[in-house]
C-alpha positions as CSV (number, residue, x, y, z in Angstrom):
1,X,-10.3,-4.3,1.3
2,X,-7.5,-1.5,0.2
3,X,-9.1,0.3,-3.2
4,X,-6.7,2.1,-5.3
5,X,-8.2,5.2,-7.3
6,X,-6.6,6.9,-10.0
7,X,-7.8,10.5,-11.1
8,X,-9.4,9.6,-13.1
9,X,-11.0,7.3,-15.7
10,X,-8.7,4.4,-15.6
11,X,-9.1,1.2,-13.7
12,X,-7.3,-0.5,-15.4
13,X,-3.9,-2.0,-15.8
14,X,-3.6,-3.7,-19.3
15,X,-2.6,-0.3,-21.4
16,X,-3.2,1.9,-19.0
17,X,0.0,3.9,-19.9
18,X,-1.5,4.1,-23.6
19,X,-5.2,4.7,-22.9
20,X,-7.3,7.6,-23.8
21,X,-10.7,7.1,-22.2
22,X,-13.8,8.9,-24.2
23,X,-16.1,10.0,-22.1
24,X,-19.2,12.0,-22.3
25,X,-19.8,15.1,-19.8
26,X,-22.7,13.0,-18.3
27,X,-21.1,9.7,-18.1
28,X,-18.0,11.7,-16.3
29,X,-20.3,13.2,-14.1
30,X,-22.8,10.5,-13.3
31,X,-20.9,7.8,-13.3
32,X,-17.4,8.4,-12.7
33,X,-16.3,10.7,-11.0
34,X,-19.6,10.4,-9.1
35,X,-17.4,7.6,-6.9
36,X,-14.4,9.9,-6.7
37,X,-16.6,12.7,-5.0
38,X,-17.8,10.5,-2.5
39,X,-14.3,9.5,-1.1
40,X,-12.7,12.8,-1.1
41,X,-16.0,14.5,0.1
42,X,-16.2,11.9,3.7
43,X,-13.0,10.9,4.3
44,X,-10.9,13.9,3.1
45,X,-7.4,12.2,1.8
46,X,-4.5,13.9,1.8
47,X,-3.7,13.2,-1.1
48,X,-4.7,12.5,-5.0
49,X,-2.8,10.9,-7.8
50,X,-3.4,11.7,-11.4
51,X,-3.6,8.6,-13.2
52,X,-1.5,7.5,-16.3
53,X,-4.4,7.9,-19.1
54,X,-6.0,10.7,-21.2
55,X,-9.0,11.7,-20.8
56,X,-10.8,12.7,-23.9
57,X,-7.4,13.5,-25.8
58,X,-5.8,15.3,-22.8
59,X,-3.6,13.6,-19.9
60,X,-5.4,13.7,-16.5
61,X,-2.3,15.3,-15.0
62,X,-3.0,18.0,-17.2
63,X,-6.4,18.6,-17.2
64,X,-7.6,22.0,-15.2
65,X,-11.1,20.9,-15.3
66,X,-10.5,18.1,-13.2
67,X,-8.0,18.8,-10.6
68,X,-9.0,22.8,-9.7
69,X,-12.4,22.7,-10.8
70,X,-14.0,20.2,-10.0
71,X,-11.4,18.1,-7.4
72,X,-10.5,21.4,-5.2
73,X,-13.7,23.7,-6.3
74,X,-16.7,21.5,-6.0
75,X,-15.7,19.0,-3.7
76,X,-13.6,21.3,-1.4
77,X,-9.9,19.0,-1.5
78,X,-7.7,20.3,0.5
79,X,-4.6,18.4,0.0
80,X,-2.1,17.8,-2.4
81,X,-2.0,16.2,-6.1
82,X,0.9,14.0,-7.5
83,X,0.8,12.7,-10.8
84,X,1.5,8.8,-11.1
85,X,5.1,7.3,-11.2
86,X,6.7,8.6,-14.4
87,X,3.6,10.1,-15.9
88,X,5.7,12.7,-17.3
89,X,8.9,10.4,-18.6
90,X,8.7,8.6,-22.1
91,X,10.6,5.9,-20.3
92,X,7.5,4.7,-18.3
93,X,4.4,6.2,-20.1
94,X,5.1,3.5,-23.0
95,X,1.7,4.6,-25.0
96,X,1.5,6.4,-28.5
97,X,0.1,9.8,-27.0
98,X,3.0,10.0,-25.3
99,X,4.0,11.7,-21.6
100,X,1.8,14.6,-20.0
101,X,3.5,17.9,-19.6
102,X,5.6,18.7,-16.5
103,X,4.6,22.8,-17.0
104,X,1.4,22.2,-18.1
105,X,0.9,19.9,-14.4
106,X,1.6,22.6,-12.9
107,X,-0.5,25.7,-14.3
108,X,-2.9,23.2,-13.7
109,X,-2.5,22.3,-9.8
110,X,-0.9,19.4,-9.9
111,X,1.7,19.9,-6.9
112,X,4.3,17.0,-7.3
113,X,5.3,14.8,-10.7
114,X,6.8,12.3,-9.5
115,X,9.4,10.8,-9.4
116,X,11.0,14.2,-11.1
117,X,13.9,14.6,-13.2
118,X,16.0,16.9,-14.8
119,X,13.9,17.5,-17.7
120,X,11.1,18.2,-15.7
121,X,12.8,20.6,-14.0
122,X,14.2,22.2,-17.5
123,X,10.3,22.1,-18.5
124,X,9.2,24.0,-15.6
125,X,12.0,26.5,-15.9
126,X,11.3,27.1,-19.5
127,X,7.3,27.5,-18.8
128,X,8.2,30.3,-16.1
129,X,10.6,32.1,-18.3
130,X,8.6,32.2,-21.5
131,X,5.3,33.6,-19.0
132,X,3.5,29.6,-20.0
133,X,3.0,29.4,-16.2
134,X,3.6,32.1,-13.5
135,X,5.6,31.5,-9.8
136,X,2.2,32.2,-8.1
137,X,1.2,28.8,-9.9
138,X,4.5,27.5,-8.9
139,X,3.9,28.6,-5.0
140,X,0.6,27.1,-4.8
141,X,1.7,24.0,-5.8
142,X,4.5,24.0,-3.0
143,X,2.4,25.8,-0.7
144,X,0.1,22.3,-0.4
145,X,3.0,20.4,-0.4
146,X,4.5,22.1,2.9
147,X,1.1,22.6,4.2
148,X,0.8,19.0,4.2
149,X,4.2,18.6,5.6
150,X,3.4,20.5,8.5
151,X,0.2,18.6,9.1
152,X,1.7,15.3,9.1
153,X,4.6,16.3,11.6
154,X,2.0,17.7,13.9
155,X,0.4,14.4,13.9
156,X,3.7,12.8,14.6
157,X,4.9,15.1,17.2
158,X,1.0,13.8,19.3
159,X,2.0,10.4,18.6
């Protein structure tokens, strides 16, 4: 049976583009991201997606905590993070809080928005020009995505 997780704290898809979940530290811990950890910890994806929601008043895509602390600190992730389709458009997140931040997704690790646009771009220009996020931020985040890149044509060059 195929499972789709989103990072994190939405399962669901009636107003999930609206959603802010409220969660206690325990209940996030324990409970969870408790199933998230176990995935990423024994089968070692290559990939995450940030999911559409907030999570306690913040997007996921734009939550440090999450995605370098606790996704590539504690349970050792070594691949790459996309937020979900349109995450950072109005177009597509349809809810009252709003889209997440294309700068802010990045200070924070999250290596691809997808699907990208021109006002992403124009975001992430503007955060590296007023000092909001550095290039080294900006190099990590396409570091994973070409180090991914090369892993996955080494794996189709032994095919």
């Amino acid at each position: 049976m195929s499972r789709e997780f989103y990072f994190c704290c939405n399962k669901q898809e009636t107003n999930r583009f609206g959603s802010n979940s409220i969660v206690s530290e325990r209940a996030l811990r324990e409970i969870y991201l408790k199933e998230f950890g176990i995935y990423v910890k024994e089968s070692a994806p290559g990939s995450v997606m940030t999911s559409y929601n907030l999570l306690n008043g913040i997007h996921t895509a734009n939550r440090k905590d999450i995605l370098d602390d606790v996704l590539r600190g504690e349970w050792g992730f070594q691949g790459f993070v996309m937020t979900d389709w349109g995450t950072t458009g109005d177009a597509f997140n349809m809810g009252r809080h709003g889209a997440s931040s294309s700068d802010m997704s990045i200070r924070v690790g999250n290596d691809i928005i997808m699907p990208g646009n021109k006002k992403d771009v124009e975001q992430i220009l503007d955060g590296l020009a007023t000092g909001w996020i550095d290039r080294s931020d900006l190099e990590l985040c396409a570091g994973r995505v070409l180090a991914m890149s090369k892993s996955l044509s080494r794996v189709i060059q032994n095919e």
